[in-house]
Short mmCIF file of C-alpha atoms and ligand atoms in Angstrom, two decimals:
data_model
loop_
_atom_site.label_atom_id
_atom_site.label_comp_id
_atom_site.label_asym_id
_atom_site.label_seq_id
_atom_site.Cartn_x
_atom_site.Cartn_y
_atom_site.Cartn_z
CA MET A 15 0.16 0.16 -0.15
CA SER A 16 0.84 3.55 -0.83
CA VAL A 17 2.47 5.85 2.15
CA THR A 18 -0.40 8.36 3.06
CA GLN A 19 0.32 12.17 4.01
CA GLN A 20 -0.64 11.25 7.75
CA GLN A 21 1.64 8.52 7.86
CA VAL A 22 4.56 10.90 6.42
CA LEU A 23 3.46 13.54 9.40
CA ASP A 24 3.48 11.07 12.03
CA SER A 25 7.25 10.33 11.15
CA LEU A 26 8.17 14.04 11.01
CA ALA A 27 6.64 14.54 14.43
CA ARG A 28 9.34 12.51 15.92
CA ILE A 29 11.92 15.05 14.45
CA LYS A 30 13.02 17.97 16.56
CA SER A 31 14.10 21.41 15.31
CA PRO A 32 17.37 22.77 16.49
CA ARG A 33 15.50 24.60 19.03
CA GLY A 34 13.81 21.35 20.22
CA VAL A 35 9.96 21.71 18.70
CA ALA A 36 8.63 18.73 16.54
CA LEU A 37 9.27 19.34 13.11
CA THR A 38 5.15 19.44 12.65
CA ASN A 39 4.98 22.21 15.03
CA ALA A 40 7.71 24.28 13.78
CA ASN A 41 5.56 25.98 11.19
CA VAL A 42 8.42 25.14 8.40
CA LEU A 43 6.89 22.36 6.37
CA SER A 44 5.29 22.90 2.92
CA PRO A 45 2.13 20.78 2.04
CA ILE A 46 3.23 17.10 1.79
CA SER A 47 3.11 15.46 -1.63
CA ALA A 48 2.64 11.85 -1.40
CA SER A 49 1.41 9.92 -4.08
CA ASP A 50 2.29 6.36 -5.49
CA GLY A 51 4.95 5.96 -2.99
CA LYS A 52 6.72 9.13 -3.87
CA VAL A 53 6.95 11.85 -1.18
CA PHE A 54 8.28 15.42 -1.91
CA PHE A 55 8.27 18.38 0.68
CA SER A 56 10.28 21.16 1.64
CA ILE A 57 11.26 22.78 5.02
CA ASN A 58 11.25 26.68 4.51
CA VAL A 59 13.60 28.03 7.34
CA ASP A 60 15.02 31.50 8.02
CA ALA A 61 18.49 31.93 6.54
CA ALA A 62 20.24 32.53 9.43
CA GLU A 63 19.68 29.09 10.70
CA ALA A 64 19.81 27.13 7.57
CA ARG A 65 23.08 25.45 8.41
CA ALA A 66 21.79 24.23 11.58
CA TRP A 67 18.67 22.78 9.70
CA GLU A 68 20.68 20.56 7.35
CA PRO A 69 21.18 17.49 9.24
CA ILE A 70 17.16 17.99 10.38
CA ARG A 71 16.62 17.68 6.67
CA GLY A 72 18.72 14.55 6.46
CA GLU A 73 16.96 13.10 9.37
CA ALA A 74 13.72 13.64 7.92
CA GLU A 75 14.43 12.20 4.65
CA ALA A 76 15.47 9.07 6.35
CA ALA A 77 12.68 8.83 8.59
CA VAL A 78 10.51 8.98 5.72
CA ARG A 79 12.22 6.76 3.68
CA SER A 80 11.79 4.15 6.01
CA LEU A 81 8.28 4.17 6.12
CA PRO A 82 6.47 1.04 4.43
CA GLY A 83 5.94 1.63 0.74
CA VAL A 84 7.96 4.63 0.12
CA THR A 85 10.19 4.35 -2.76
CA THR A 86 11.22 7.82 -3.22
CA VAL A 87 11.98 10.85 -1.09
CA LEU A 88 12.66 14.14 -1.81
CA VAL A 89 13.11 16.91 0.99
CA ALA A 90 14.11 20.43 -0.19
CA LEU A 91 15.92 22.94 2.45
CA THR A 92 14.69 26.48 1.48
CA ALA A 93 15.63 29.80 3.40
CA GLU A 94 13.51 32.48 3.50
CA ARG A 95 15.52 35.58 4.24
CA LYS A 96 13.49 37.96 6.46
CA PRO A 97 13.43 41.65 5.66
CA GLY A 98 16.63 43.83 6.79
CA SER A 99 18.53 40.75 7.87
CA ALA A 100 21.84 39.91 6.42
CA PRO A 101 22.08 37.94 3.18
CA PRO A 102 22.94 34.28 3.62
CA PRO A 103 26.22 32.89 1.89
CA ALA A 104 24.69 31.27 -0.80
CA PRO A 105 25.29 32.97 -4.17
CA SER A 106 21.33 33.68 -5.66
CA ARG A 107 19.28 36.02 -7.34
CA GLY A 108 16.10 33.96 -6.40
CA ALA A 109 13.04 35.04 -5.88
CA PRO A 110 12.89 37.99 -3.69
CA GLY A 111 13.84 37.72 -0.19
CA VAL A 112 14.23 33.79 -0.63
CA GLN A 113 17.41 31.94 -1.16
CA PRO A 114 17.98 28.25 -1.97
CA VAL A 115 20.48 26.29 0.17
CA HIS A 116 22.87 23.70 -0.71
CA ALA A 117 22.20 20.48 0.41
CA HIS A 118 25.93 19.99 0.41
CA LYS A 119 28.47 22.30 2.10
CA PRO A 120 30.12 23.59 -1.13
CA PRO A 121 34.02 24.44 -0.85
CA GLN A 122 34.74 27.71 0.39
CA GLY A 123 36.21 30.02 -2.41
CA GLY A 124 36.79 33.50 -3.36
CA GLY A 125 35.16 36.45 -5.32
CA SER A 126 33.26 34.50 -8.10
CA PRO A 127 30.19 32.74 -7.42
CA MET A 128 31.47 30.13 -9.48
CA ALA A 129 34.34 29.19 -7.01
CA ARG A 130 31.72 28.31 -4.23
CA GLN A 131 30.51 25.19 -6.38
CA SER A 132 31.79 21.76 -5.84
CA GLU A 133 32.58 19.48 -8.79
CA ILE A 134 30.50 15.97 -8.52
CA PRO A 135 32.71 13.36 -8.00
CA GLY A 136 33.27 11.04 -11.24
CA VAL A 137 31.72 13.33 -13.70
CA ALA A 138 34.24 15.41 -15.84
CA ALA A 139 31.80 18.16 -17.32
CA VAL A 140 28.30 19.32 -16.43
CA ILE A 141 27.01 21.14 -19.54
CA ALA A 142 23.66 22.95 -19.63
CA VAL A 143 21.32 22.89 -22.85
CA ALA A 144 19.11 26.09 -22.44
CA SER A 145 16.55 28.10 -24.31
CA GLY A 146 15.13 31.38 -24.03
CA LYS A 147 11.67 30.04 -24.20
CA GLY A 148 9.84 26.58 -24.09
CA GLY A 149 8.50 24.69 -27.12
CA VAL A 150 11.73 25.11 -29.47
CA GLY A 151 13.12 21.58 -29.08
CA LYS A 152 15.50 22.01 -26.26
CA SER A 153 14.79 18.79 -24.51
CA THR A 154 14.67 16.74 -28.11
CA THR A 155 18.16 18.56 -28.88
CA ALA A 156 19.37 17.44 -25.24
CA LEU A 157 18.71 14.16 -25.50
CA ASN A 158 20.04 13.70 -29.08
CA LEU A 159 23.20 15.69 -28.26
CA ALA A 160 23.59 13.52 -25.20
CA LEU A 161 22.70 10.27 -27.84
CA GLY A 162 25.74 12.07 -30.24
CA LEU A 163 28.33 12.22 -27.70
CA ARG A 164 27.86 8.62 -26.67
CA ASP A 165 28.40 8.04 -30.33
CA LEU A 166 31.75 9.53 -30.10
CA GLY A 167 32.73 6.79 -27.36
CA LEU A 168 31.98 9.23 -24.39
CA LYS A 169 30.34 8.39 -21.25
CA VAL A 170 27.31 10.41 -20.82
CA GLY A 171 24.52 11.18 -18.37
CA LEU A 172 21.30 12.99 -18.85
CA LEU A 173 19.79 15.15 -16.27
CA ASP A 174 16.31 16.86 -16.88
CA ALA A 175 16.21 19.70 -14.62
CA ASP A 176 13.17 20.94 -16.41
CA ILE A 177 11.03 21.08 -13.34
CA TYR A 178 8.10 22.90 -14.92
CA GLY A 179 7.53 20.20 -18.02
CA PRO A 180 9.75 17.14 -17.48
CA SER A 181 9.83 15.60 -20.63
CA VAL A 182 12.41 13.08 -20.53
CA PRO A 183 10.37 10.42 -19.46
CA ARG A 184 8.23 10.97 -22.59
CA LEU A 185 11.31 11.33 -24.95
CA THR A 186 13.04 8.21 -23.26
CA GLY A 187 9.74 6.18 -22.60
CA LEU A 188 11.24 5.61 -19.10
CA ARG A 189 8.74 5.54 -16.28
CA ASP A 190 10.35 3.74 -13.31
CA LYS A 191 11.11 5.02 -10.20
CA PRO A 192 14.83 5.20 -9.45
CA GLU A 193 16.23 2.90 -6.75
CA LEU A 194 18.64 3.65 -3.98
CA ASP A 195 22.14 2.05 -3.76
CA GLY A 196 23.97 0.99 -0.57
CA GLU A 197 24.76 4.49 0.08
CA ARG A 198 21.29 5.59 -0.04
CA LYS A 199 21.80 7.48 -3.66
CA MET A 200 19.33 7.28 -6.44
CA ILE A 201 20.65 4.95 -9.04
CA PRO A 202 20.05 6.69 -12.42
CA LEU A 203 17.86 4.94 -14.89
CA ARG A 204 19.58 3.53 -17.97
CA ARG A 205 18.56 3.61 -21.47
CA PHE A 206 20.49 3.99 -24.74
CA GLY A 207 23.44 3.67 -22.88
CA LEU A 208 22.93 6.88 -20.94
CA ALA A 209 22.51 7.28 -17.17
CA ILE A 210 19.27 9.15 -16.99
CA MET A 211 17.68 11.07 -14.20
CA SER A 212 14.33 13.24 -14.27
CA ILE A 213 12.36 15.08 -11.63
CA GLY A 214 9.77 13.64 -13.73
CA PHE A 215 10.49 9.92 -12.33
CA LEU A 216 9.92 11.43 -8.82
CA VAL A 217 7.01 13.88 -8.64
CA GLU A 218 3.83 14.08 -10.66
CA GLU A 219 3.90 17.02 -13.35
CA GLU A 220 1.30 18.82 -11.50
CA THR A 221 3.23 18.96 -8.16
CA ALA A 222 6.25 20.24 -10.13
CA MET A 223 4.40 23.05 -11.86
CA ILE A 224 3.63 24.89 -8.32
CA TRP A 225 7.22 25.00 -7.26
CA ARG A 226 8.90 28.07 -6.41
CA GLY A 227 12.50 29.14 -7.69
CA PRO A 228 14.28 27.97 -4.54
CA MET A 229 12.52 24.41 -4.29
CA VAL A 230 13.19 24.20 -8.12
CA MET A 231 17.29 24.68 -6.64
CA SER A 232 17.06 22.58 -4.04
CA ALA A 233 15.76 19.61 -5.83
CA VAL A 234 17.93 20.12 -8.86
CA THR A 235 20.93 20.30 -6.50
CA GLN A 236 20.00 16.96 -4.91
CA MET A 237 19.29 15.43 -8.60
CA LEU A 238 23.04 16.20 -8.99
CA ARG A 239 24.47 15.18 -5.77
CA ASP A 240 22.28 12.61 -4.28
CA VAL A 241 22.35 10.66 -7.53
CA ALA A 242 25.11 7.72 -8.18
CA TRP A 243 25.93 9.06 -11.47
CA GLY A 244 29.26 6.78 -11.36
CA GLN A 245 32.15 7.81 -13.83
CA LEU A 246 31.10 10.19 -16.59
CA ASP A 247 32.68 12.20 -19.18
CA VAL A 248 29.81 14.50 -19.90
CA LEU A 249 26.26 15.21 -17.91
CA VAL A 250 23.80 17.03 -20.00
CA VAL A 251 21.67 19.28 -18.10
CA ASP A 252 18.21 19.88 -19.62
CA MET A 253 17.46 23.26 -18.15
CA PRO A 254 14.09 24.77 -17.47
CA PRO A 255 13.36 26.90 -20.26
CA GLY A 256 13.60 30.69 -20.00
CA THR A 257 16.08 33.27 -18.69
CA GLY A 258 14.31 34.21 -15.22
CA ASP A 259 15.68 34.36 -11.75
CA ALA A 260 15.19 30.45 -11.31
CA GLN A 261 17.49 29.82 -14.58
CA LEU A 262 20.00 32.26 -13.55
CA THR A 263 20.29 30.91 -10.02
CA LEU A 264 20.74 27.33 -11.67
CA ALA A 265 23.25 28.42 -13.95
CA GLN A 266 25.07 30.17 -10.85
CA ASN A 267 24.80 26.95 -8.88
CA VAL A 268 25.53 23.96 -11.05
CA PRO A 269 29.04 23.72 -11.61
CA LEU A 270 28.81 24.00 -15.31
CA LYS A 271 31.95 23.61 -17.98
CA GLY A 272 29.33 25.17 -20.59
CA ALA A 273 26.05 25.80 -22.17
CA VAL A 274 24.14 25.01 -25.56
CA ILE A 275 22.10 27.50 -26.37
CA VAL A 276 18.78 26.10 -28.75
CA SER A 277 17.00 28.56 -30.80
CA THR A 278 14.27 28.43 -33.72
CA PRO A 279 14.85 30.98 -36.31
CA GLN A 280 12.18 33.34 -35.48
CA ASP A 281 13.29 36.88 -34.21
CA LEU A 282 11.53 36.48 -31.08
CA SER A 283 13.26 33.23 -30.00
CA LEU A 284 16.70 34.84 -31.26
CA ILE A 285 15.97 37.60 -28.71
CA ASP A 286 15.49 35.09 -26.04
CA ALA A 287 18.52 33.27 -27.04
CA ARG A 288 20.65 36.32 -26.67
CA ARG A 289 18.98 36.70 -22.96
CA GLY A 290 20.54 33.26 -22.73
CA LEU A 291 23.67 34.03 -23.72
CA ALA A 292 23.72 37.21 -21.45
CA MET A 293 22.58 35.01 -18.55
CA PHE A 294 25.37 32.62 -18.84
CA ARG A 295 27.90 35.17 -19.66
CA LYS A 296 26.70 36.93 -16.28
CA VAL A 297 27.60 33.67 -14.31
CA ASN A 298 30.97 33.10 -16.18
CA VAL A 299 29.72 29.78 -17.76
CA PRO A 300 31.46 29.79 -21.34
CA VAL A 301 28.71 29.60 -24.22
CA LEU A 302 29.65 26.65 -26.36
CA GLY A 303 27.43 27.51 -28.91
CA ILE A 304 23.66 28.21 -30.46
CA VAL A 305 22.03 25.30 -32.33
CA GLU A 306 19.40 26.45 -34.55
CA ASN A 307 16.41 24.15 -34.24
CA MET A 308 13.38 23.70 -36.71
CA SER A 309 15.84 25.50 -38.88
CA TYR A 310 13.95 24.71 -42.50
CA PHE A 311 11.28 22.45 -42.88
CA GLN A 312 12.13 19.49 -44.84
CA CYS A 313 9.50 17.49 -46.53
CA PRO A 314 9.36 13.82 -45.59
CA HIS A 315 8.20 12.59 -48.96
CA CYS A 316 10.36 14.50 -51.43
CA GLY A 317 13.20 15.71 -48.91
CA THR A 318 12.64 19.54 -50.68
CA LYS A 319 14.22 21.87 -48.22
CA SER A 320 11.69 24.96 -47.35
CA ASP A 321 12.99 28.18 -45.44
CA ILE A 322 9.60 28.73 -43.69
CA PHE A 323 10.93 30.78 -40.80
CA GLY A 324 13.45 32.84 -42.51
CA HIS A 325 16.39 29.93 -42.08
CA GLY A 326 20.12 31.19 -41.20
CA GLY A 327 18.90 33.79 -38.45
CA ALA A 328 21.02 32.09 -35.66
CA ARG A 329 24.30 31.53 -37.59
CA HIS A 330 24.12 35.29 -38.16
CA GLU A 331 23.34 35.88 -35.07
CA ALA A 332 26.18 33.54 -33.90
CA GLU A 333 28.47 35.01 -35.55
CA LYS A 334 27.55 38.67 -34.46
CA LEU A 335 27.60 37.59 -30.70
CA GLY A 336 31.00 35.90 -31.41
CA VAL A 337 29.84 32.73 -30.35
CA PRO A 338 30.16 29.40 -32.18
CA PHE A 339 27.34 28.47 -34.41
CA LEU A 340 27.11 24.67 -34.07
CA GLY A 341 24.53 23.67 -36.66
CA GLU A 342 20.99 23.48 -38.15
CA ILE A 343 18.41 20.81 -37.31
CA PRO A 344 15.44 20.52 -39.69
CA LEU A 345 11.97 20.65 -38.83
CA HIS A 346 11.43 17.01 -39.80
CA MET A 347 8.54 14.64 -38.95
CA ALA A 348 11.21 11.82 -38.25
CA ILE A 349 12.50 13.80 -35.35
CA ARG A 350 9.20 14.74 -33.90
CA ALA A 351 7.81 11.17 -34.03
CA THR A 352 10.76 9.33 -32.96
CA SER A 353 11.10 11.84 -29.93
CA ASP A 354 7.56 11.64 -29.15
CA ALA A 355 7.60 7.85 -29.08
CA GLY A 356 10.55 7.46 -26.75
CA ASN A 357 13.00 6.32 -29.51
CA PRO A 358 15.01 9.58 -30.28
CA VAL A 359 16.28 9.83 -33.89
CA VAL A 360 20.06 8.99 -33.15
CA ASP A 361 19.40 5.99 -31.63
CA SER A 362 16.55 4.86 -33.57
CA GLU A 363 17.87 6.08 -37.21
CA PRO A 364 21.64 6.06 -36.44
CA ASP A 365 22.42 6.06 -40.13
CA GLY A 366 20.24 8.51 -41.30
CA PRO A 367 20.87 12.48 -42.12
CA HIS A 368 19.15 13.63 -38.57
CA ALA A 369 21.35 11.54 -36.64
CA ALA A 370 24.81 12.79 -38.61
CA ILE A 371 23.95 16.50 -37.81
CA TYR A 372 23.49 15.58 -34.02
CA ARG A 373 26.88 13.85 -34.25
CA ALA A 374 28.49 16.90 -35.68
CA ILE A 375 26.94 19.05 -33.18
CA ALA A 376 28.24 16.70 -30.54
CA GLY A 377 31.40 16.54 -32.24
CA GLN A 378 32.18 20.43 -31.66
CA VAL A 379 30.90 20.45 -28.22
CA ARG A 380 33.38 17.40 -27.23
CA ASP A 381 36.15 19.41 -28.93
CA GLN A 382 35.61 22.27 -26.87
CA LEU A 383 35.29 20.32 -23.64
CA ARG A 384 38.26 18.00 -24.60
CA GLY A 385 40.81 19.51 -22.00
CA VAL A 386 38.20 18.93 -19.14
CA ILE A 387 37.34 15.61 -20.20
CA ALA A 388 41.02 14.24 -20.68
CA ALA A 389 42.20 15.91 -17.37
CA ALA A 390 39.60 13.83 -15.71
P1 ADP B 259 11.22 22.02 -25.53
O1 ADP B 259 12.20 21.09 -24.53
O2 ADP B 259 11.89 23.54 -25.77
O3 ADP B 259 10.02 22.27 -24.72
P2 ADP B 259 10.91 19.73 -27.04
O4 ADP B 259 11.83 19.30 -27.04
O5 ADP B 259 9.83 19.06 -25.96
O6 ADP B 259 11.05 21.31 -26.81
O7 ADP B 259 10.18 20.16 -28.41
C1 ADP B 259 8.76 20.51 -28.55
C2 ADP B 259 7.95 19.52 -29.78
O8 ADP B 259 8.50 19.61 -31.03
C3 ADP B 259 8.00 17.80 -29.49
O9 ADP B 259 7.03 17.52 -30.10
C4 ADP B 259 9.38 17.52 -30.14
O10 ADP B 259 9.18 16.18 -31.01
C5 ADP B 259 9.38 18.44 -31.79
N1 ADP B 259 10.66 18.76 -31.95
C6 ADP B 259 11.49 19.12 -31.66
N2 ADP B 259 12.44 19.48 -32.42
C7 ADP B 259 12.11 19.13 -33.57
C8 ADP B 259 12.51 19.05 -34.85
N3 ADP B 259 13.72 19.19 -35.37
N4 ADP B 259 11.66 18.68 -35.83
C9 ADP B 259 10.26 18.46 -35.58
N5 ADP B 259 9.75 18.48 -34.45
C10 ADP B 259 10.64 18.64 -33.36
#
């Protein structure tokens, strides 16, 4: 039988806050999401007390995990800054007055916010795939890019951090819940030779939709660090669309070695792409380049190309902005159909023209990361 909210609350009532009050009476718990054995909630505390709360977050997670019927637990610690109080140490421009908290203490570093991040043991390079807005094919590109990198002989993982609309379960056909290893880390699911983790494996989509920026950050931090990624050359992170505060916080807090920006040729999304570029530059993440998706329409019957969106804008824009242009992916039925059926085109049609395009993009990404991968 699945665990109920009441059972979760009963187990939390036995845990004490740093001031000795039962967690359930400390006025810090978010609503508890408990469905199908998957439990998610956050503990929202004053930033000044965040350090003292971290072990309690761990205790709460362990207590819920030990309940019968619980398969997955995610407990996020978020810190609310009281008006007028000193800012907490975590670097962030999250929602006003609200700061995410690292689940793990980052190493102390100087000046740049990036210096405060810790690497993920065993993972040589974490890269982001981002877009200025939704629906441009960011997730499709992230997965096929990961597969292209795999085809180049690299060990690759994919983290779906698109908390507002996790599409990796659909794109990969994976629906299982991750199991825990001996160290109680989540074991990523494996498909197509990739290690794959998605927030969609843990919570219902509707739950994710209502998360606030800091909860997103905390959940993503846990998915990066509480997952047994193993040895990876590249971990591709499918970012939430947009360039708002949540994205900036994420870009700032995840130890990124680079970012790929996906854009369609329309002017509007190019403006959005420019914002994406500015966002990564602001947090000193190198932009590995721009991919133009749905670049031209390719007829599935005769193969004729039509530039229905004014093709070539992204290449021109990339040149103007001084970032590499990684390639053009056509708008093609085969890409949509394979994506939406959980059989990404690089894997299902490895000898086709689309796979070749994604592999060429992957080659350029690999070349830019070569130093990092080789060093690892
Ligand atoms: P995003 O992550 O930007 O929201 P998705 O990757 O989920 O976008 O793609 C949105 C839709 O567009 C999906 O149905 C996907 O199959 C389709 N799609 C993405 N790229 C292409 C392409 N190059 N050709 C045809 N359809 C595509």
